[in-house]
Structures are given as structure tokens and as C-alpha cells.
Tab-separated table of C-alpha atoms in Angstrom:
chain	number	residue	atom	x	y	z
E	24	MET	CA	103.373	128.396	96.415
E	25	GLU	CA	102.489	127.316	100.645
E	26	LYS	CA	99.122	125.736	99.985
E	27	PHE	CA	98.136	124.384	96.779
E	28	GLN	CA	94.591	125.697	95.460
E	29	TYR	CA	91.522	123.720	95.055
E	30	GLY	CA	88.107	123.794	94.402
E	31	HIS	CA	85.085	121.623	94.642
E	32	ALA	CA	81.463	121.993	92.940
E	33	SER	CA	78.263	119.924	92.078
E	34	ASN	CA	75.926	121.199	89.238
E	35	GLU	CA	74.341	119.046	86.446
E	36	LYS	CA	76.101	122.020	84.135
E	37	TRP	CA	79.607	121.121	83.764
E	38	GLN	CA	80.720	125.005	82.939
E	39	VAL	CA	78.682	126.110	86.510
E	40	ALA	CA	80.854	123.503	88.515
E	41	VAL	CA	84.310	124.267	86.865
E	42	ASN	CA	83.595	128.264	87.536
E	43	ASP	CA	82.528	127.433	90.793
E	44	CYS	CA	85.649	125.536	91.571
E	45	LEU	CA	87.798	128.269	89.862
E	46	LEU	CA	86.176	131.160	91.608
E	47	GLN	CA	87.417	128.797	94.932
E	48	THR	CA	90.905	128.859	93.619
E	49	ASN	CA	90.943	132.597	92.737
E	50	PRO	CA	93.126	134.372	92.469
E	51	ILE	CA	94.900	131.293	90.173
E	52	PRO	CA	98.979	131.653	91.543
E	53	PRO	CA	101.620	132.645	88.879
E	54	ALA	CA	103.683	129.765	89.576
E	55	ALA	CA	100.855	127.383	89.182
E	56	ASN	CA	101.858	124.816	86.561
E	57	PHE	CA	100.161	121.807	87.370
E	58	GLY	CA	96.216	120.433	87.892
E	59	PHE	CA	94.939	117.386	89.349
E	60	ILE	CA	90.896	116.941	88.411
E	61	TYR	CA	88.337	114.086	89.290
E	62	VAL	CA	84.975	114.193	87.672
E	63	THR	CA	81.847	111.797	88.903
E	64	ASP	CA	80.620	109.631	85.770
E	65	TYR	CA	77.961	111.973	85.099
E	66	PHE	CA	80.442	113.944	83.364
E	67	VAL	CA	82.349	111.456	81.408
E	68	ASN	CA	81.128	112.626	77.886
E	69	GLU	CA	82.179	116.068	78.768
E	70	LEU	CA	85.471	115.573	79.685
E	71	THR	CA	87.023	117.033	76.789
E	72	GLY	CA	85.542	120.317	77.180
E	73	ILE	CA	85.979	120.471	80.598
E	74	VAL	CA	89.666	119.919	80.233
E	75	ALA	CA	89.797	122.417	77.649
E	76	TYR	CA	88.053	124.758	79.588
E	77	LEU	CA	90.249	124.878	82.347
E	78	LYS	CA	93.483	125.270	80.008
E	79	GLN	CA	91.826	128.029	78.760
E	80	CYS	CA	90.908	129.648	81.970
E	81	THR	CA	93.654	128.431	84.028
E	82	SER	CA	96.976	129.228	81.656
E	83	ILE	CA	97.910	125.418	83.097
E	84	ASP	CA	98.439	122.029	80.500
E	85	HIS	CA	99.539	119.758	82.865
E	86	TRP	CA	96.149	118.148	83.718
E	87	VAL	CA	96.325	114.538	85.363
E	88	GLY	CA	93.103	112.542	86.808
E	89	THR	CA	90.077	110.566	86.203
E	90	VAL	CA	86.456	109.630	86.448
E	91	GLY	CA	84.669	107.715	89.635
E	92	MET	CA	81.187	106.746	90.295
E	93	SER	CA	81.844	109.136	93.288
E	94	ILE	CA	84.660	111.805	94.307
E	95	CYS	CA	86.420	113.542	97.334
E	96	ALA	CA	87.769	116.717	98.516
E	97	SER	CA	88.348	117.818	101.699
E	98	GLY	CA	85.747	116.906	103.885
E	99	GLN	CA	83.124	116.163	100.902
E	100	GLU	CA	82.409	113.164	99.497
E	101	TYR	CA	80.012	113.412	95.771
E	102	HIS	CA	78.409	110.214	95.319
E	103	ASP	CA	75.805	109.557	92.507
E	104	GLU	CA	75.520	113.494	91.608
E	105	PRO	CA	77.626	115.505	89.184
E	106	ALA	CA	79.881	117.035	90.194
E	107	ILE	CA	83.932	118.341	89.611
E	108	THR	CA	87.056	118.491	91.740
E	109	ILE	CA	90.448	120.232	91.043
E	110	MET	CA	93.864	120.949	93.208
E	111	LEU	CA	96.473	123.241	91.273
E	112	CYS	CA	100.002	122.700	92.732
E	113	ASP	CA	103.381	124.246	91.241
E	114	PHE	CA	106.290	121.760	90.880
E	115	PRO	CA	109.706	122.387	89.061
E	116	GLU	CA	109.188	121.870	85.566
E	117	ASP	CA	111.881	119.205	84.824
E	118	ALA	CA	110.574	117.331	88.248
E	119	PHE	CA	107.291	115.626	86.612
E	120	ARG	CA	106.295	113.790	83.282
E	121	LEU	CA	102.990	112.406	82.193
E	122	PHE	CA	102.168	109.728	80.644
E	123	SER	CA	99.628	107.405	79.341
E	124	THR	CA	99.682	104.314	77.716
E	125	GLY	CA	98.624	100.697	77.134
E	126	PRO	CA	99.318	96.993	76.463
E	127	THR	CA	100.853	97.753	72.736
E	128	ASN	CA	102.816	100.605	73.505
E	129	PHE	CA	103.890	99.910	76.733
E	130	GLU	CA	107.478	98.922	76.172
E	131	SER	CA	107.922	102.238	74.062
E	132	THR	CA	106.328	104.805	76.684
E	133	ILE	CA	108.958	102.995	79.171
E	134	ASP	CA	112.156	103.394	76.700
E	135	GLN	CA	110.549	107.051	76.705
E	136	PHE	CA	111.342	107.191	80.324
E	137	ARG	CA	114.539	105.136	81.042
E	138	SER	CA	117.205	107.962	81.078
E	139	TRP	CA	114.850	109.918	83.684
E	140	PHE	CA	114.250	106.955	85.971
E	141	ASN	CA	118.352	106.606	85.972
E	142	GLU	CA	118.806	109.954	86.764
E	143	ASN	CA	115.935	110.079	89.669
E	144	THR	CA	116.509	106.819	91.561
E	145	THR	CA	113.316	107.105	93.761
E	146	PRO	CA	111.130	108.639	91.671
E	147	PHE	CA	106.963	108.669	93.058
E	148	GLY	CA	104.237	107.975	90.432
E	149	ILE	CA	100.167	108.901	90.865
E	150	VAL	CA	98.621	106.440	88.406
E	151	HIS	CA	95.130	105.698	87.190
E	152	GLY	CA	94.025	102.841	85.422
E	153	SER	CA	90.948	100.995	83.496
E	154	PRO	CA	89.458	97.792	85.581
E	155	THR	CA	88.667	96.086	82.022
E	156	GLU	CA	92.616	95.983	80.907
E	157	GLY	CA	93.818	92.864	81.438
E	158	GLN	CA	97.316	93.395	80.965
E	159	LEU	CA	97.299	96.273	83.999
E	160	LEU	CA	98.902	94.290	86.820
E	161	GLU	CA	101.299	93.230	84.657
E	162	MET	CA	101.960	96.781	83.425
E	163	LEU	CA	102.502	98.242	87.110
E	164	ALA	CA	104.341	95.455	87.836
E	165	LYS	CA	107.143	96.370	84.915
E	166	LEU	CA	106.083	100.127	85.857
E	167	SER	CA	107.301	99.703	89.743
E	168	THR	CA	110.659	97.282	88.182
E	169	GLN	CA	111.608	99.803	86.201
E	170	MET	CA	110.970	103.158	89.132
E	171	GLY	CA	113.601	101.398	91.206
E	172	ASP	CA	113.046	102.186	94.598
E	173	GLY	CA	110.037	104.062	93.961
E	174	PHE	CA	106.488	103.991	94.723
E	175	LEU	CA	103.388	103.612	92.667
E	176	VAL	CA	100.260	105.275	94.029
E	177	GLY	CA	96.815	105.340	92.163
E	178	GLY	CA	93.022	103.776	91.580
E	179	LEU	CA	91.306	102.454	89.053
E	180	GLY	CA	88.788	104.386	87.507
E	181	SER	CA	84.696	103.760	88.582
E	182	SER	CA	81.853	104.485	86.006
E	183	ARG	CA	78.856	103.721	84.544
E	184	ALA	CA	79.580	105.407	81.338
E	185	GLY	CA	82.938	104.264	80.023
E	186	TYR	CA	86.657	105.228	81.635
E	187	SER	CA	88.284	108.037	80.448
E	188	HIS	CA	91.379	109.292	82.057
E	189	ILE	CA	93.216	112.637	81.882
E	190	ALA	CA	97.372	113.146	81.464
E	191	ALA	CA	97.752	116.175	80.022
E	192	ASP	CA	94.321	115.604	77.121
E	193	VAL	CA	91.760	113.042	77.952
E	194	THR	CA	92.249	109.338	76.789
E	195	GLN	CA	91.276	106.012	76.666
E	196	GLN	CA	94.553	104.490	77.323
E	197	SER	CA	94.722	101.696	79.785
E	198	LEU	CA	97.236	103.434	82.170
E	199	SER	CA	98.018	107.010	82.510
E	200	GLY	CA	99.390	109.351	85.117
E	201	VAL	CA	102.239	111.336	86.674
E	202	LEU	CA	105.740	110.304	87.633
E	203	PHE	CA	107.744	113.247	89.922
E	204	SER	CA	111.536	112.920	90.583
E	205	SER	CA	112.728	112.592	93.731
E	206	ASP	CA	112.633	116.650	94.703
E	207	ILE	CA	109.163	116.555	95.141
E	208	SER	CA	108.810	115.583	99.224
E	209	VAL	CA	105.508	113.008	99.815
E	210	SER	CA	104.591	110.972	102.239
E	211	THR	CA	101.586	108.159	101.970
E	212	ARG	CA	99.990	105.462	103.987
E	213	LEU	CA	97.860	102.675	103.543
E	214	THR	CA	94.606	102.048	105.501
E	215	GLN	CA	93.060	98.757	105.325
E	216	GLY	CA	89.312	98.239	105.538
E	217	CYS	CA	89.166	94.611	107.269
E	218	SER	CA	90.843	93.399	110.226
E	219	PRO	CA	92.419	89.536	110.898
E	220	GLN	CA	90.652	86.888	112.380
E	221	GLY	CA	92.550	84.316	113.353
E	222	GLU	CA	96.003	83.310	112.785
E	223	ARG	CA	98.518	83.015	109.596
E	224	HIS	CA	98.305	79.403	108.034
E	225	VAL	CA	100.262	78.346	105.067
E	226	ILE	CA	98.494	76.815	101.904
E	227	THR	CA	99.778	73.210	101.698
E	228	GLU	CA	97.677	72.136	98.718
E	229	CYS	CA	95.874	74.533	96.028
E	230	GLN	CA	95.035	74.391	92.251
E	231	GLN	CA	95.350	78.351	90.645
E	232	ASN	CA	92.654	80.013	93.136
E	233	LEU	CA	91.416	77.113	94.631
E	234	ILE	CA	92.348	76.021	98.262
E	235	ILE	CA	92.483	72.636	99.149
E	236	THR	CA	94.207	72.402	102.422
E	237	LEU	CA	95.580	74.929	105.448
E	238	ASP	CA	98.239	73.726	107.727
E	239	ASP	CA	97.149	70.254	105.810
E	240	LYS	CA	93.612	70.448	107.038
E	241	PRO	CA	90.829	70.747	104.754
E	242	ALA	CA	90.421	74.363	103.964
E	243	VAL	CA	86.832	75.064	104.877
E	244	ASP	CA	87.548	73.046	108.161
E	245	VAL	CA	90.065	75.927	109.083
E	246	LEU	CA	87.938	78.451	108.200
E	247	LYS	CA	85.101	77.471	110.359
E	248	GLU	CA	87.671	77.365	113.671
E	249	ASP	CA	88.934	80.755	112.754
E	250	ILE	CA	85.461	82.541	111.814
E	251	GLY	CA	83.505	81.185	115.106
E	252	GLU	CA	80.392	78.988	116.068
E	253	VAL	CA	78.227	81.437	115.399
E	254	LEU	CA	79.210	82.518	111.512
E	255	ALA	CA	80.427	78.327	110.589
E	256	LYS	CA	76.923	77.386	111.294
E	257	ASP	CA	76.106	78.999	108.132
E	258	LEU	CA	78.095	79.927	105.573
E	259	GLY	CA	76.300	81.273	102.994
E	260	ASN	CA	75.945	84.275	105.158
E	261	ILE	CA	79.472	85.118	105.713
E	262	GLY	CA	79.485	86.896	101.926
E	263	GLY	CA	80.929	90.729	102.616
E	264	TYR	CA	81.672	90.000	105.721
E	265	ILE	CA	84.450	87.731	105.841
E	266	PHE	CA	87.559	87.967	103.287
E	267	VAL	CA	90.940	86.314	102.816
E	268	GLY	CA	93.998	87.967	103.614
E	269	LEU	CA	97.337	87.364	101.805
E	270	PRO	CA	100.217	88.663	103.341
E	271	ILE	CA	102.833	90.648	101.580
E	272	PRO	CA	106.336	89.052	101.645
E	273	GLY	CA	108.924	91.598	103.600
E	274	SER	CA	106.023	94.066	104.593
E	275	ASP	CA	106.963	96.034	107.767
E	276	THR	CA	104.078	97.094	108.421
E	277	GLY	CA	101.985	93.727	108.109
E	278	ASP	CA	100.190	94.814	104.810
E	279	TYR	CA	98.260	92.182	102.926
E	280	LEU	CA	95.613	92.092	99.504
E	281	VAL	CA	92.242	91.138	100.160
E	282	ARG	CA	90.811	89.312	97.842
E	283	HIS	CA	86.928	87.913	97.934
E	284	ILE	CA	85.811	83.998	99.030
E	285	ILE	CA	83.671	83.245	95.564
E	286	GLY	CA	83.183	79.505	96.723
E	287	ILE	CA	82.672	77.137	98.983
E	288	ASP	CA	82.387	73.817	99.385
E	289	PRO	CA	81.890	72.060	102.476
E	290	ASP	CA	81.264	68.613	101.126
E	291	VAL	CA	85.321	68.520	100.182
E	292	GLY	CA	86.787	71.392	102.026
E	293	VAL	CA	87.749	73.664	99.307
E	294	LEU	CA	87.733	76.917	99.216
E	295	ALA	CA	87.644	79.438	95.871
E	296	ILE	CA	89.193	82.738	95.740
E	297	GLY	CA	89.877	85.863	93.593
E	298	GLU	CA	93.319	85.150	93.294
E	299	THR	CA	95.837	82.865	91.939
E	300	ILE	CA	97.715	81.326	94.617
E	301	ASN	CA	100.649	79.269	95.397
E	302	ALA	CA	101.392	75.996	97.856
E	303	GLY	CA	103.673	77.332	100.423
E	304	ASP	CA	101.735	81.009	100.323
E	305	SER	CA	100.460	82.553	103.683
E	306	LEU	CA	97.046	83.370	104.222
E	307	MET	CA	94.358	84.499	106.973
E	308	PHE	CA	91.285	85.376	107.446
E	309	CYS	CA	89.698	88.984	107.468
E	310	ARG	CA	86.909	90.345	109.086
E	311	ARG	CA	85.112	93.936	107.566
E	312	ASP	CA	83.240	95.885	109.750
E	313	PRO	CA	82.531	99.495	109.866
E	314	GLN	CA	84.454	99.869	113.359
E	315	THR	CA	87.601	97.775	112.009
E	316	ALA	CA	87.547	100.597	109.206
E	317	TYR	CA	87.260	103.752	111.269
E	318	ASP	CA	90.010	101.874	114.034
E	319	ASP	CA	92.235	101.661	110.845
E	320	LEU	CA	91.672	105.050	109.207
E	321	ILE	CA	92.259	106.791	112.808
E	322	ARG	CA	95.490	104.649	113.187
E	323	MET	CA	96.501	105.558	109.704
E	324	LEU	CA	96.030	109.355	109.941
E	325	ASN	CA	97.822	109.692	113.244
E	326	SER	CA	100.782	107.936	111.830
E	327	ILE	CA	100.860	109.792	109.096
E	328	LYS	CA	100.001	113.260	110.462
E	329	PRO	CA	103.410	115.318	109.426
E	330	SER	CA	104.800	118.379	111.804
E	331	ILE	CA	104.380	120.648	109.316
E	332	SER	CA	100.673	121.342	107.116
E	333	PRO	CA	101.538	119.639	103.743
E	334	LYS	CA	100.999	121.876	100.767
E	335	GLY	CA	97.724	119.303	99.793
E	336	ALA	CA	97.080	115.839	99.619
E	337	ILE	CA	95.649	113.107	97.042
E	338	TYR	CA	93.282	110.389	98.907
E	339	PHE	CA	92.479	107.326	96.625
E	340	SER	CA	89.353	104.941	98.407
E	341	CYS	CA	87.086	102.280	97.550
E	342	LEU	CA	83.932	102.296	96.015
E	343	GLY	CA	82.987	99.691	98.946
E	344	ARG	CA	84.108	102.406	101.408
E	345	GLY	CA	82.454	105.777	101.786
E	346	LYS	CA	79.083	106.154	102.465
E	347	ALA	CA	78.410	102.356	102.206
E	348	HIS	CA	80.984	101.700	104.947
E	349	PHE	CA	81.389	104.668	107.045
E	350	GLY	CA	77.673	106.286	107.251
E	351	PRO	CA	76.031	109.265	105.240
E	352	ASP	CA	77.363	113.002	105.600
E	353	SER	CA	80.760	112.545	104.126
E	354	ARG	CA	82.116	110.482	107.148
E	355	GLU	CA	85.267	109.202	105.811
E	356	LEU	CA	86.452	112.464	104.683
E	357	LYS	CA	85.749	114.409	107.441
E	358	THR	CA	87.190	111.698	110.064
E	359	VAL	CA	90.434	112.758	107.402
E	360	GLN	CA	89.806	116.295	107.888
E	361	GLU	CA	89.370	116.414	111.532
E	362	VAL	CA	92.708	114.709	112.120
E	363	LEU	CA	94.901	116.311	109.706
E	364	GLY	CA	93.069	119.562	109.342
E	365	ASP	CA	91.758	121.151	106.731
E	366	ILE	CA	94.366	120.849	103.820
E	367	PRO	CA	93.290	120.555	100.726
E	368	LEU	CA	92.473	117.528	99.107
E	369	VAL	CA	90.965	115.948	96.056
E	370	GLY	CA	90.568	112.309	95.014
E	371	PHE	CA	88.095	109.684	93.952
E	372	PHE	CA	86.594	106.305	94.585
E	373	CYS	CA	87.898	103.618	93.278
E	374	ASN	CA	87.493	100.064	91.577
E	375	GLY	CA	90.564	98.838	93.156
E	376	GLU	CA	93.457	100.670	94.647
E	377	ILE	CA	97.171	101.154	93.926
E	378	SER	CA	99.792	100.790	96.721
E	379	ASN	CA	103.812	100.324	96.196
E	380	GLY	CA	102.628	99.205	92.448
E	381	ARG	CA	100.021	97.052	93.870
E	382	LEU	CA	96.326	96.148	93.617
E	383	TYR	CA	94.117	96.330	96.848
E	384	GLY	CA	90.696	96.696	97.601
E	385	TYR	CA	88.627	97.508	100.722
E	386	THR	CA	91.259	100.541	101.211
E	387	GLY	CA	92.202	103.697	101.564
E	388	VAL	CA	95.692	105.185	100.510
E	389	LEU	CA	96.802	108.977	101.335
E	390	THR	CA	99.353	110.834	100.013
E	391	LEU	CA	100.496	114.091	101.239
E	392	PHE	CA	102.956	116.787	99.244
E	393	LEU	CA	105.382	118.113	102.200
């Protein structure tokens, strides 16, 4: 298959939406044996029927996907409306493995794939997780370790009506997805929604998620210096604009994890952030605004733009991006389309994005199948 077939549609009746998607993929390629599916949470209770109907109409048994409050396709975003997007692919049958697991059966799931991991030293995985699972980060870390030099991307489901994933069938397990062998050629990149504000600092004293001193100075004093006099006059106004960035050790691309500042005590100079930290860790303050996010999206797209047209793409973006950050009329996805062309693309807006097995926020994670 030169390019994957894909379709997307919105309708209050899931049968109509699915049929509209299938019309866009017709004729279904005889080689198609795998499908990605993302639906908005309007259809979360109909997901079992949707997957069964797709299997019947396409003769494809291998489906992977999840539910989002918003989903995306090539040049199109669906926010707060009933919608479905699908992409039909062809992969060698021995080049992928579907899985669905939780804390209680995670080790047994890993054992099932151990020989496969040994045969495929650089696999690639697309995973979907539940934001309510307290052990998810530990599971992602263990899975990444088992994959060796492999790479995990994905996102946490976003829903107002319960979390469900698809891995062959509909599942409520906390982590599911697909693992690909090194025979499947992909390229993946991350775009940050923030930009550093000031220099890197060393956390010199802390307790769990409380930062007491940076560079041996009161943490709040360092924050004020970095964000400037205007913002420093009223720290109550920096929420949603100023964040903490935790640089990833060893990253050759300058990646960092963005975390919220969840509390400020100016009297004692202490900051509370949404992450447990250790003395000696690096930290920088970050600014989040639409222009910064747009500029970094363009940078990422130009860096990943291949010399040949991809077969298809998967995009995971943060719920805090999309319409809320880039503006209306599917601006974020249209920007992707303008730079990369009208390639088949599906995905959703997440409660957290996964890249290289780490959980990010306010980012976009793009994967191209080459």
C-alpha cells in the first residue's frame, strides 16, 4: 500500500459516522490488515458496537485506538462533537503485536513478549493509557526498559464519560497499544508548547515537590528574577503562563518535562510544583503562549519533513493545545498539513503525551510511517 487509507466524519449517529469514514477508504485495499481508530467521548458507550461493525465491514481484526474529548485527522480537528477517525494500514503479520494490560497482569504480559523483544532489538510502540492509573508511569518505564533501544509514543485518554481503549477489542485495562518490530520504518518528533525563560538552575534544597532553594538562593527570588519585574509584581497572575521545565538528562535535543507551579509561598521563598524532585536536579522556568507553541511546531515539522511522502501519520496533541491555544478552524492540524502535505493522519488530544516512554504535557508528538 503506497499510502494508508483513512477517513473521518462527525455525526450524532455512530453508524452514519462510521459509514462516512468507510466511504472515504473505499475501495478497501486487499492488503489492509490493521486499523487505527480514535473516537470522541460522545461514542464511548458505543465503542464495542463500532469496533465490531468495522471488523465486519473491513475484515480487519487488528484495531488499536482510544477515546478523546477531541480527535484529529489530516487538517481537521473535532472538538466537543461526536466524531470518528480511522486509518487502514498494511503491515507484515509478524511485524506487530497488540497488547492490553494493567498492574495486576503487567509482568505476565511482559513475559509473553520477552522472546519477541529479544528478536527485535529496536522495536517501536504506540500506546494508550488511562490517566487514572496510579502505576502508569512505572509501567511505561518497565516497558521501555524491556524494549531496549526501542521507542514508545502515545497518549493518555481524555474523556468525560469513562476511559476505554482498543487493542483488537475494547478494553478497560490501564495500558494498551501495539508494538512494532524494527522492520517497520518510522520517524517521530516532539514539539514543546513552552519556551525557556531564563537560565537553567540547580535545585540545592528541596522536599518531595517543594523547591526551597535554587542555586542556594530562595526559589521564589530566582523565579522573580527570571520572569521579569512586571510578572513578579503579582505572582498570582502567572498561572497558566509560567511553568517549570525539568531538563531530561542526556537528551541531545534539549527536551524537558513541563510541570505546573501549584503553590508559591513568598514569605519563606518556597515553590511547590507538580512533580517530585531531588537535590542536584536541573530546573528552568518556561513561558507558554500561542506564538511560542506555533514557532516550535513549525520547527518540529521542518525537522521531520521527509524526502519521500509518508504512508501515514499519528499525532498526539495536548488538550491544552488545539483550539484553546492555536485558535479555531483546526489551526494546529492545518499547520501540520500545510508543511507536510495532505498525508493520511489520525490521532487525538490527550490528558498527557508520551514520547520515548516519558509523560509530557502541552506537547505534540508526531510519528510518520515511512
